[in-house]
Coordinates of N, CA and C and ligand atoms in Angstrom, one line a residue:
M24 N -47.6 -12.1 121.7 CA -48.9 -12.7 121.7 C -49.8 -11.8 120.8
Q25 N -50.5 -12.5 119.9 CA -51.4 -11.8 119.0 C -52.8 -11.7 119.6
T26 N -53.4 -10.5 119.4 CA -54.9 -10.4 119.8 C -55.6 -11.0 118.6
L27 N -57.0 -11.3 118.9 CA -57.8 -11.9 117.9 C -57.9 -10.9 116.6
E28 N -58.0 -9.6 116.9 CA -58.1 -8.6 115.8 C -56.8 -8.7 114.9
M29 N -55.6 -8.8 115.6 CA -54.3 -8.9 114.9 C -54.3 -10.1 114.0
A30 N -54.9 -11.2 114.5 CA -54.8 -12.5 113.7 C -55.5 -12.2 112.3
F31 N -56.5 -11.3 112.2 CA -57.1 -11.1 110.9 C -56.5 -10.0 110.0
M32 N -55.5 -9.3 110.6 CA -54.8 -8.2 109.9 C -53.9 -8.8 108.8
K33 N -53.8 -8.2 107.7 CA -52.8 -8.7 106.7 C -51.4 -8.3 107.2
H34 N -50.4 -9.1 106.6 CA -49.0 -8.9 107.2 C -48.1 -8.7 105.9
V35 N -47.4 -7.7 106.0 CA -46.3 -7.4 104.9 C -44.9 -7.4 105.6
V36 N -44.1 -8.0 104.8 CA -42.6 -7.9 105.2 C -42.0 -7.1 104.1
V37 N -41.2 -6.1 104.6 CA -40.5 -5.0 103.7 C -39.0 -5.1 104.0
T38 N -38.2 -5.2 103.1 CA -36.7 -5.1 103.3 C -36.4 -3.7 102.9
G39 N -35.4 -3.1 103.7 CA -34.9 -1.7 103.4 C -35.9 -0.7 103.8
V40 N -36.3 -0.7 105.1 CA -37.4 0.3 105.6 C -36.7 1.6 106.2
S41 N -35.3 1.7 106.2 CA -34.8 2.7 107.0 C -34.9 4.1 106.3
R42 N -35.2 4.1 105.0 CA -35.4 5.4 104.3 C -36.1 5.0 103.0
G43 N -36.3 6.1 102.2 CA -36.8 5.9 100.8 C -38.1 5.2 100.6
L44 N -38.2 4.4 99.6 CA -39.5 3.8 99.3 C -39.9 2.8 100.4
G45 N -38.9 2.1 100.9 CA -39.2 1.1 102.0 C -39.9 1.7 103.2
R46 N -39.3 2.8 103.6 CA -39.8 3.5 104.8 C -41.3 4.0 104.6
A47 N -41.4 4.6 103.4 CA -42.8 5.2 103.0 C -43.8 4.0 102.9
M48 N -43.4 2.8 102.4 CA -44.3 1.8 102.3 C -44.6 1.2 103.7
A49 N -43.6 1.2 104.6 CA -43.9 0.7 105.9 C -44.9 1.6 106.6
M50 N -44.8 2.9 106.5 CA -45.7 3.8 107.1 C -47.1 3.7 106.4
G51 N -47.2 3.5 105.1 CA -48.4 3.5 104.4 C -49.1 2.2 104.7
F52 N -48.5 1.0 104.7 CA -49.2 -0.1 105.1 C -49.6 -0.2 106.5
A53 N -48.8 0.4 107.4 CA -49.2 0.5 108.8 C -50.4 1.4 109.0
A54 N -50.5 2.5 108.3 CA -51.7 3.4 108.3 C -53.0 2.6 107.7
D55 N -52.7 1.7 106.8 CA -53.8 1.1 106.2 C -54.2 -0.3 107.0
G56 N -53.6 -0.4 108.2 CA -54.1 -1.5 109.0 C -53.4 -2.8 108.8
W57 N -52.3 -2.8 108.1 CA -51.5 -4.1 108.1 C -50.5 -4.1 109.2
K58 N -50.2 -5.5 109.4 CA -49.0 -5.6 110.3 C -47.7 -5.5 109.5
V59 N -46.7 -4.7 109.9 CA -45.6 -4.5 109.1 C -44.3 -5.1 109.8
S60 N -43.5 -5.8 109.1 CA -42.3 -6.3 109.5 C -41.2 -5.7 108.5
G61 N -40.2 -5.0 109.1 CA -39.3 -4.5 108.2 C -37.8 -4.5 108.7
C62 N -36.9 -4.4 107.9 CA -35.4 -4.4 108.3 C -34.7 -3.5 107.4
G63 N -33.4 -3.3 107.9 CA -32.4 -2.5 107.3 C -31.2 -2.6 108.1
T64 N -30.2 -1.7 107.7 CA -28.9 -1.8 108.6 C -28.7 -0.6 109.4
D65 N -29.4 0.5 109.1 CA -29.2 1.7 109.8 C -30.0 1.7 111.2
A66 N -29.3 1.4 112.3 CA -30.0 1.2 113.5 C -30.8 2.4 114.0
A67 N -30.1 3.6 113.9 CA -30.8 4.8 114.4 C -32.0 5.1 113.6
A68 N -31.9 5.0 112.2 CA -33.1 5.2 111.3 C -34.2 4.2 111.6
L69 N -33.9 2.9 111.9 CA -34.8 2.0 112.2 C -35.5 2.1 113.5
K70 N -34.8 2.7 114.5 CA -35.4 3.1 115.8 C -36.4 4.2 115.6
A71 N -36.1 5.1 114.8 CA -37.0 6.3 114.5 C -38.2 5.7 113.8
L72 N -38.2 4.8 112.9 CA -39.3 4.2 112.3 C -40.2 3.4 113.3
A73 N -39.4 2.6 114.1 CA -40.2 1.7 115.0 C -40.9 2.7 116.0
D74 N -40.3 3.8 116.5 CA -41.0 4.7 117.4 C -42.3 5.3 116.7
E75 N -42.2 5.5 115.4 CA -43.2 6.2 114.7 C -44.4 5.2 114.4
V76 N -44.1 3.9 114.0 CA -45.2 3.0 113.8 C -45.8 2.4 115.0
G77 N -45.0 2.4 116.1 CA -45.4 1.8 117.4 C -45.2 0.3 117.5
P78 N -45.7 -0.1 118.7 CA -45.2 -1.5 119.1 C -46.0 -2.7 118.4
N79 N -46.9 -2.4 117.6 CA -47.7 -3.4 116.9 C -47.1 -3.9 115.7
H80 N -45.8 -3.4 115.3 CA -45.1 -3.8 114.2 C -43.7 -4.2 114.7
L81 N -43.0 -4.8 113.7 CA -41.6 -5.4 114.0 C -40.6 -4.8 113.1
V82 N -39.7 -3.9 113.6 CA -38.7 -3.3 112.8 C -37.4 -3.7 113.5
Q83 N -36.4 -4.3 112.7 CA -35.3 -4.9 113.2 C -34.1 -4.7 112.3
T84 N -32.9 -4.7 112.9 CA -31.7 -4.5 111.9 C -31.5 -5.9 111.3
C85 N -31.2 -6.0 110.1 CA -30.9 -7.2 109.3 C -30.2 -6.8 108.0
D86 N -29.0 -7.2 107.8 CA -28.3 -7.0 106.6 C -28.7 -8.1 105.6
V87 N -29.3 -7.9 104.6 CA -29.9 -8.9 103.7 C -28.7 -9.7 103.0
T88 N -27.5 -9.2 103.1 CA -26.4 -10.0 102.5 C -25.8 -11.0 103.5
N89 N -26.4 -11.1 104.7 CA -25.9 -12.0 105.8 C -26.9 -13.0 106.1
S90 N -26.6 -14.3 105.6 CA -27.6 -15.3 105.6 C -28.0 -15.6 107.1
A91 N -27.2 -15.6 108.1 CA -27.6 -15.8 109.4 C -28.5 -14.8 109.9
A92 N -28.2 -13.5 109.6 CA -29.1 -12.4 109.9 C -30.4 -12.4 109.3
V93 N -30.5 -12.8 108.1 CA -31.8 -13.0 107.4 C -32.6 -14.0 108.0
A94 N -31.9 -15.1 108.3 CA -32.7 -16.3 108.9 C -33.2 -15.9 110.3
A95 N -32.4 -15.2 111.1 CA -32.8 -14.7 112.4 C -34.0 -13.7 112.2
F96 N -34.0 -12.8 111.3 CA -35.1 -11.9 111.1 C -36.3 -12.7 110.7
A97 N -36.2 -13.6 109.8 CA -37.4 -14.4 109.4 C -38.0 -15.2 110.6
T98 N -37.1 -15.7 111.5 CA -37.6 -16.4 112.6 C -38.4 -15.5 113.6
A99 N -37.8 -14.3 113.7 CA -38.4 -13.4 114.6 C -39.8 -12.9 114.2
V100 N -39.8 -12.6 112.8 CA -41.1 -12.2 112.1 C -42.2 -13.3 112.2
T101 N -41.8 -14.5 111.8 CA -42.8 -15.6 111.6 C -43.3 -16.0 113.1
N102 N -42.3 -16.0 114.1 CA -42.7 -16.3 115.5 C -43.9 -15.3 116.0
R103 N -43.6 -14.0 115.5 CA -44.6 -13.0 116.0 C -45.9 -12.8 115.2
F104 N -45.7 -12.9 113.9 CA -46.9 -12.7 113.0 C -47.2 -13.7 112.0
G105 N -46.4 -14.7 111.9 CA -46.6 -15.9 110.9 C -46.0 -15.3 109.6
S106 N -46.2 -16.2 108.6 CA -45.7 -15.9 107.3 C -46.4 -14.6 106.6
P107 N -45.7 -13.9 105.8 CA -46.4 -12.8 105.3 C -47.4 -13.0 104.2
D108 N -48.4 -12.2 104.0 CA -49.3 -12.2 102.7 C -48.5 -11.6 101.6
L109 N -47.6 -10.6 101.9 CA -47.0 -9.9 101.0 C -45.4 -9.7 101.4
L110 N -44.5 -10.2 100.5 CA -43.0 -10.1 100.8 C -42.5 -9.0 99.8
L111 N -42.0 -7.9 100.3 CA -41.5 -6.9 99.4 C -40.0 -6.8 99.4
N112 N -39.3 -7.3 98.4 CA -37.9 -7.2 98.3 C -37.4 -5.9 97.8
N113 N -37.4 -5.0 98.7 CA -37.1 -3.6 98.3 C -35.7 -3.1 98.4
A114 N -35.0 -3.7 99.5 CA -33.6 -3.3 99.8 C -32.7 -3.4 98.5
A115 N -32.0 -2.3 98.3 CA -31.0 -2.4 97.1 C -30.0 -1.2 97.3
T116 N -29.0 -1.3 96.5 CA -28.0 -0.3 96.4 C -27.6 0.0 95.0
I117 N -27.0 1.1 94.7 CA -26.6 1.4 93.3 C -25.0 1.8 93.4
N118 N -24.3 1.5 92.3 CA -23.0 1.9 92.2 C -22.8 3.4 92.0
P119 N -21.8 4.1 92.5 CA -21.5 5.5 92.2 C -21.4 5.6 90.6
N120 N -22.0 6.6 90.0 CA -21.9 6.7 88.5 C -20.5 6.6 88.1
K121 N -20.2 5.7 87.2 CA -18.9 5.6 86.5 C -18.9 4.5 85.5
P122 N -18.2 4.6 84.4 CA -18.2 3.5 83.4 C -17.6 2.2 84.1
L123 N -18.1 1.2 83.4 CA -18.0 -0.2 84.1 C -16.5 -0.5 84.3
W124 N -15.6 0.0 83.4 CA -14.2 -0.4 83.6 C -13.5 0.3 84.7
D125 N -14.3 1.4 85.2 CA -13.7 2.1 86.4 C -14.3 1.7 87.7
V126 N -15.3 0.7 87.6 CA -16.0 0.2 88.8 C -15.0 -0.8 89.5
S127 N -14.7 -0.7 90.8 CA -13.8 -1.6 91.4 C -14.6 -3.0 91.6
A128 N -13.7 -4.0 91.7 CA -14.3 -5.4 92.1 C -15.2 -5.3 93.3
E129 N -14.8 -4.5 94.3 CA -15.6 -4.4 95.6 C -16.9 -3.8 95.3
E130 N -16.9 -2.7 94.6 CA -18.2 -2.0 94.3 C -19.1 -2.8 93.5
F131 N -18.6 -3.5 92.4 CA -19.4 -4.4 91.7 C -20.0 -5.5 92.6
A132 N -19.2 -6.1 93.4 CA -19.6 -7.2 94.2 C -20.7 -6.8 95.2
R133 N -20.6 -5.5 95.8 CA -21.5 -5.1 96.7 C -23.0 -5.0 96.1
V134 N -23.0 -4.4 94.8 CA -24.3 -4.3 94.1 C -24.9 -5.7 93.9
I135 N -24.1 -6.6 93.5 CA -24.7 -8.0 93.2 C -25.0 -8.6 94.6
D136 N -24.2 -8.4 95.6 CA -24.6 -9.0 96.9 C -25.8 -8.6 97.4
V137 N -26.1 -7.2 97.5 CA -27.3 -6.7 98.1 C -28.5 -7.0 97.1
N138 N -28.4 -6.6 95.8 CA -29.6 -6.5 94.9 C -30.0 -7.9 94.4
L139 N -29.0 -8.9 94.4 CA -29.4 -10.2 93.8 C -29.3 -11.3 94.9
K140 N -28.1 -11.4 95.5 CA -27.9 -12.4 96.5 C -28.8 -12.2 97.8
G141 N -28.9 -10.9 98.1 CA -29.8 -10.5 99.2 C -31.3 -10.9 98.9
V142 N -31.7 -10.7 97.8 CA -33.1 -11.1 97.4 C -33.2 -12.6 97.5
H143 N -32.3 -13.3 97.1 CA -32.3 -14.8 97.2 C -32.4 -15.3 98.6
L144 N -31.5 -14.7 99.5 CA -31.5 -15.1 100.9 C -32.9 -14.8 101.5
V145 N -33.5 -13.6 101.3 CA -34.7 -13.3 101.8 C -35.9 -14.4 101.3
I146 N -35.8 -14.7 100.0 CA -36.8 -15.6 99.4 C -36.6 -17.0 100.1
R147 N -35.4 -17.4 100.3 CA -35.1 -18.7 100.9 C -35.7 -18.7 102.4
A148 N -35.5 -17.5 103.1 CA -36.0 -17.4 104.4 C -37.5 -17.5 104.7
F149 N -38.1 -16.9 103.7 CA -39.6 -16.6 103.9 C -40.5 -17.5 103.0
L150 N -40.1 -17.8 101.8 CA -41.0 -18.4 100.8 C -41.5 -19.8 101.3
P151 N -40.6 -20.7 101.9 CA -41.1 -22.0 102.4 C -42.3 -21.8 103.3
G152 N -42.3 -20.9 104.2 CA -43.4 -20.7 105.1 C -44.7 -20.2 104.4
M153 N -44.5 -19.4 103.4 CA -45.6 -19.0 102.6 C -46.2 -20.0 101.8
I154 N -45.3 -20.9 101.2 CA -45.8 -22.0 100.5 C -46.6 -23.0 101.4
G155 N -46.0 -23.2 102.6 CA -46.7 -24.1 103.6 C -48.1 -23.5 103.9
R156 N -48.3 -22.3 103.9 CA -49.5 -21.6 104.2 C -50.5 -21.6 103.0
G157 N -49.9 -21.7 101.8 CA -50.7 -21.9 100.6 C -51.1 -20.6 100.0
K158 N -50.5 -19.5 100.5 CA -50.8 -18.2 99.8 C -49.7 -17.2 100.0
G159 N -49.7 -16.1 99.2 CA -48.8 -15.1 99.4 C -48.2 -14.5 98.0
V160 N -47.8 -13.3 98.1 CA -47.3 -12.6 96.9 C -45.8 -12.1 97.3
V161 N -44.9 -12.5 96.4 CA -43.6 -11.9 96.4 C -43.4 -10.9 95.4
V162 N -42.9 -9.7 95.9 CA -42.7 -8.6 94.9 C -41.2 -8.2 95.0
N163 N -40.5 -8.4 93.9 CA -39.0 -8.2 93.8 C -38.9 -6.8 93.0
F164 N -38.4 -5.8 93.8 CA -38.2 -4.5 93.2 C -37.2 -4.5 92.0
S165 N -37.6 -4.1 90.9 CA -36.9 -4.0 89.7 C -36.7 -2.5 89.6
S166 N -36.6 -2.1 88.3 CA -36.3 -0.7 87.9 C -36.7 -0.4 86.4
G167 N -36.7 0.9 86.1 CA -36.7 1.2 84.6 C -35.5 0.5 84.0
W168 N -34.3 0.5 84.9 CA -33.1 -0.1 84.4 C -33.0 -1.6 84.6
G169 N -34.2 -2.3 84.8 CA -34.3 -3.7 84.7 C -34.9 -4.1 83.4
R170 N -35.2 -2.9 82.6 CA -36.0 -3.2 81.3 C -35.3 -2.3 80.2
S171 N -34.4 -1.4 80.6 CA -33.6 -0.6 79.7 C -32.3 -0.3 80.3
T172 N -31.4 0.5 79.7 CA -30.2 0.6 80.2 C -29.7 2.1 80.1
S173 N -28.8 2.6 80.9 CA -28.2 3.8 80.7 C -26.7 3.7 81.1
P174 N -25.8 4.7 80.5 CA -24.4 4.5 80.9 C -24.1 4.8 82.4
E175 N -23.1 4.3 82.9 CA -22.5 4.6 84.3 C -23.3 3.9 85.4
V176 N -24.3 3.1 85.1 CA -25.0 2.3 86.1 C -25.0 0.9 85.7
A177 N -24.0 0.4 85.0 CA -24.1 -1.0 84.5 C -24.2 -2.1 85.5
P178 N -23.5 -1.9 86.6 CA -23.7 -3.0 87.8 C -25.1 -3.0 88.2
Y179 N -25.7 -1.8 88.4 CA -27.1 -1.8 88.8 C -28.1 -2.3 87.8
C180 N -27.8 -2.0 86.5 CA -28.6 -2.6 85.4 C -28.5 -4.1 85.4
A181 N -27.3 -4.6 85.7 CA -27.1 -6.0 85.6 C -28.0 -6.7 86.7
T182 N -28.0 -6.1 87.9 CA -28.8 -6.7 89.0 C -30.3 -6.6 88.7
K183 N -30.8 -5.5 88.1 CA -32.3 -5.4 87.9 C -32.7 -6.2 86.7
W184 N -31.9 -6.3 85.7 CA -32.2 -7.2 84.7 C -32.3 -8.7 85.2
G185 N -31.3 -8.9 86.2 CA -31.3 -10.2 86.8 C -32.6 -10.5 87.7
I186 N -33.0 -9.4 88.3 CA -34.3 -9.5 89.1 C -35.5 -9.9 88.2
E187 N -35.5 -9.4 87.1 CA -36.5 -9.7 86.1 C -36.5 -11.2 85.8
G188 N -35.4 -11.7 85.4 CA -35.2 -13.2 85.1 C -35.5 -14.0 86.2
L189 N -34.9 -13.7 87.4 CA -35.1 -14.5 88.6 C -36.6 -14.6 88.9
T190 N -37.2 -13.4 88.9 CA -38.7 -13.4 89.2 C -39.6 -14.3 88.2
A191 N -39.3 -14.1 86.9 CA -40.0 -14.8 85.9 C -39.8 -16.3 86.1
A192 N -38.6 -16.8 86.4 CA -38.4 -18.2 86.7 C -39.0 -18.7 87.9
L193 N -38.9 -17.8 89.0 CA -39.6 -18.2 90.2 C -41.1 -18.4 90.0
A194 N -41.7 -17.5 89.3 CA -43.1 -17.5 89.0 C -43.5 -18.9 88.4
Q195 N -42.6 -19.5 87.6 CA -42.9 -20.8 86.9 C -42.8 -21.9 87.9
E196 N -42.1 -21.7 89.0 CA -41.9 -22.7 90.1 C -42.9 -22.8 91.1
L197 N -43.6 -21.6 91.3 CA -44.5 -21.5 92.5 C -45.7 -22.4 92.4
P198 N -46.2 -23.0 93.5 CA -47.4 -23.7 93.5 C -48.6 -22.8 93.4
A199 N -49.8 -23.4 93.2 CA -51.0 -22.6 93.2 C -51.2 -21.8 94.5
G200 N -51.7 -20.6 94.4 CA -52.0 -19.9 95.5 C -50.9 -18.8 95.8
L201 N -49.7 -19.0 95.2 CA -48.6 -18.1 95.4 C -48.4 -17.3 94.1
A202 N -47.8 -16.1 94.2 CA -47.4 -15.3 93.0 C -46.0 -14.5 93.2
A203 N -45.2 -14.5 92.1 CA -44.1 -13.6 92.1 C -44.2 -12.6 91.0
V204 N -43.8 -11.4 91.4 CA -44.0 -10.2 90.5 C -42.6 -9.3 90.5
A205 N -42.3 -8.9 89.3 CA -41.2 -7.9 89.3 C -41.8 -6.5 89.1
L206 N -41.4 -5.5 90.0 CA -42.1 -4.3 90.0 C -41.0 -3.1 89.7
N207 N -41.4 -2.4 88.7 CA -40.7 -1.1 88.5 C -41.4 0.0 89.3
P208 N -40.8 0.5 90.3 CA -41.6 1.5 91.1 C -41.9 2.8 90.4
G209 N -41.1 3.2 89.3 CA -41.1 4.5 88.8 C -39.9 5.3 89.1
I210 N -39.9 6.6 89.1 CA -38.7 7.4 89.5 C -39.1 8.3 90.6
I211 N -38.4 8.1 91.8 CA -38.8 8.8 93.0 C -37.6 9.4 93.6
D212 N -37.8 10.5 94.2 CA -36.7 11.3 94.8 C -36.2 10.7 96.1
T213 N -35.2 9.8 96.1 CA -34.7 9.1 97.2 C -33.1 9.3 97.1
R214 N -32.5 8.8 98.2 CA -31.1 8.9 98.3 C -30.5 8.1 97.1
M215 N -31.1 7.1 96.7 CA -30.6 6.3 95.5 C -30.7 7.1 94.3
L216 N -31.8 7.9 94.1 CA -32.0 8.7 92.9 C -31.0 9.8 92.9
R217 N -30.7 10.4 94.1 CA -29.8 11.5 94.2 C -28.4 11.1 93.7
S218 N -28.1 9.7 94.0 CA -26.8 9.2 93.7 C -26.6 9.2 92.2
C219 N -27.6 8.9 91.4 CA -27.4 8.8 90.0 C -27.9 10.1 89.2
F220 N -28.9 10.8 89.8 CA -29.4 12.0 89.1 C -28.9 13.3 89.6
G221 N -28.3 13.3 90.7 CA -27.9 14.5 91.5 C -29.1 15.3 91.8
E222 N -28.9 16.7 91.7 CA -30.0 17.6 92.1 C -31.3 17.4 91.2
G223 N -31.1 16.9 90.0 CA -32.3 16.7 89.2 C -33.3 15.7 89.8
A224 N -32.9 14.9 90.9 CA -33.9 14.1 91.5 C -35.0 14.8 92.1
G225 N -34.7 16.1 92.4 CA -35.7 16.9 93.1 C -37.0 17.2 92.4
S226 N -37.0 17.0 91.1 CA -38.2 17.2 90.2 C -39.1 16.0 90.3
Y227 N -38.7 14.9 90.9 CA -39.6 13.7 91.0 C -40.3 13.6 92.3
P228 N -41.5 12.8 92.3 CA -42.2 12.7 93.5 C -41.4 12.2 94.8
T229 N -41.9 12.7 96.0 CA -41.3 12.1 97.2 C -41.8 10.7 97.4
P230 N -41.0 9.9 98.3 CA -41.5 8.6 98.6 C -42.9 8.6 99.1
E231 N -43.2 9.6 100.0 CA -44.6 9.6 100.6 C -45.6 9.9 99.5
E232 N -45.4 10.7 98.5 CA -46.4 10.9 97.4 C -46.5 9.6 96.7
W233 N -45.4 8.9 96.4 CA -45.4 7.7 95.7 C -46.1 6.6 96.4
A234 N -46.0 6.5 97.8 CA -46.6 5.4 98.5 C -48.1 5.6 98.5
K235 N -48.7 6.7 98.3 CA -50.1 6.9 98.3 C -50.7 6.1 97.2
V236 N -49.9 6.0 96.0 CA -50.4 5.2 94.9 C -49.8 3.8 95.0
A237 N -48.6 3.5 95.5 CA -48.0 2.3 95.4 C -48.5 1.3 96.4
V238 N -48.9 1.8 97.6 CA -49.4 0.8 98.7 C -50.7 0.3 98.3
P239 N -51.7 1.0 97.8 CA -52.9 0.2 97.4 C -52.7 -0.5 96.2
F240 N -51.8 -0.2 95.3 CA -51.5 -1.0 94.2 C -50.9 -2.4 94.6
L241 N -49.9 -2.3 95.5 CA -49.2 -3.5 96.1 C -50.3 -4.4 96.7
A242 N -51.1 -3.8 97.5 CA -52.2 -4.5 98.3 C -53.1 -5.3 97.4
S243 N -53.3 -4.7 96.1 CA -54.2 -5.4 95.2 C -53.6 -6.6 94.4
L244 N -52.3 -6.8 94.6 CA -51.8 -7.9 93.8 C -52.2 -9.2 94.2
S245 N -52.4 -10.2 93.3 CA -52.9 -11.5 93.6 C -52.3 -12.5 92.7
T246 N -52.7 -13.7 92.8 CA -52.2 -14.9 91.9 C -52.4 -14.6 90.5
R247 N -53.3 -13.8 90.0 CA -53.5 -13.5 88.7 C -52.3 -12.7 88.1
H248 N -51.5 -12.1 88.9 CA -50.4 -11.3 88.5 C -49.1 -12.2 88.5
N249 N -49.1 -13.5 88.8 CA -48.0 -14.3 88.8 C -47.1 -14.2 87.5
G250 N -45.9 -13.9 87.6 CA -45.0 -13.8 86.5 C -45.0 -12.5 85.7
A251 N -45.8 -11.5 86.2 CA -45.9 -10.2 85.5 C -44.8 -9.4 85.8
A252 N -44.4 -8.5 84.9 CA -43.4 -7.4 85.1 C -44.3 -6.2 85.1
L253 N -44.5 -5.6 86.2 CA -45.4 -4.6 86.5 C -44.7 -3.2 86.8
T254 N -45.4 -2.1 86.6 CA -45.0 -0.7 87.0 C -46.0 -0.1 87.8
V255 N -45.6 0.6 88.9 CA -46.7 1.4 89.7 C -47.3 2.2 88.7
P256 N -48.7 2.3 88.8 CA -49.4 3.1 87.8 C -49.1 4.6 87.9
G257 N -49.1 5.3 86.8 CA -48.8 6.7 86.8 C -47.4 7.1 87.1
M258 N -46.5 6.1 87.2 CA -45.1 6.5 87.7 C -44.1 6.2 86.6
Ligands
NAP28 N1 -35.9 5.7 93.8 C1 -36.1 5.4 92.4 O1 -36.4 6.2 91.6 C2 -36.1 3.9 92.1 C3 -36.2 3.7 90.7 C4 -36.2 2.3 90.3 C5 -36.1 1.3 91.2 N2 -35.9 1.6 92.5 C6 -35.8 0.6 93.5 O2 -36.7 0.7 94.6 C7 -36.1 0.1 95.8 C8 -35.9 1.2 96.9 O3 -35.0 2.2 96.4 P1 -34.9 3.6 97.2 O4 -34.8 4.6 96.1 O5 -35.8 3.7 98.2 O6 -33.4 3.5 97.7 P2 -32.7 4.1 99.0 O7 -33.3 5.3 99.4 O8 -31.2 4.0 98.7 O9 -33.1 3.1 100.1 C9 -32.5 1.7 100.0 C10 -33.0 0.9 101.3 O10 -32.3 -0.4 101.1 C11 -31.7 -0.7 102.4 N3 -30.6 -1.5 102.3 C12 -29.5 -1.3 101.4 N4 -28.6 -2.3 101.7 C13 -29.2 -3.2 102.6 C14 -28.7 -4.3 103.2 N5 -27.5 -4.9 102.8 N6 -29.6 -4.9 104.0 C15 -30.7 -4.4 104.4 N7 -31.2 -3.2 103.8 C16 -30.4 -2.6 103.0 C17 -31.3 0.7 103.0 O11 -31.3 0.6 104.4 P3 -29.9 0.7 105.2 O12 -29.2 1.9 104.8 O13 -30.4 0.8 106.6 O14 -29.2 -0.6 105.0 C18 -32.5 1.6 102.6 O15 -33.5 1.5 103.6 C19 -34.7 -0.5 95.4 O16 -34.9 -1.8 95.1 C20 -34.4 0.3 94.1 O17 -33.5 -0.4 93.2 C21 -35.9 2.9 93.0

């Protein structure tokens, strides 16, 4: 049951809130007075986040590659808070560094499943409600490697270039009042960055430092950004 005050609060859905950028965004939006709905697969990390943000937010396990789990997450979220003002497709994974010909079929499939098919499942689950409501912004997390490339991360590059194309096409489909944006967050010291940069990741900002800039930037996005390929300012 929502209080009258809660009915006027903005609502953000974030995938991949168990750590990294997703967790920092969940904390940042909650601190800024938004209702936050978030998911991930690490139950212990999600419980720690739920305890930290408190009972006015919804944090739930949901594997974005599982269509039934995504549908159940979307039902739980919309029953509690309605459709989101902001949908952040943040959850992603990266292949261990290696040349493409050494990447196993399973490793390649996993990156595609999470980074592209997962984004599609989340869009399928949430966007019809947002369209019904006549407003909302979808942000699909891209990367510098969605606009350039490096060796040993070809599967990841393929998905992030895919996110750019998927988002630009989606933007052309959306009715008035809605927007879709591809976002390069910058370079931030997370588990994902440690995977590809090793110890060198330590010279980049923490997710919490990043979120101080990224959360107000994300909150400022509107229909005028529809179809844009953006980068978090200063990152
Ligand atoms: N860090 C950077 O410098 C950087 C640069 C460019 C782009 N990005 C992008 O920014 C986003 C966040 O990256 P990050 O650095 O914060 O990565 P991260 O630290 O590895 O965190 C990834 C998050 O995604 C979740 N996730 C992975 N697979 C999932 C699944 N199947 N279902 C649900 N959640 C899943 C993880 O949660 P569980 O483990 O609980 O599943 C985790 O919370 C990604 O889209 C990434 O590509 C990051």
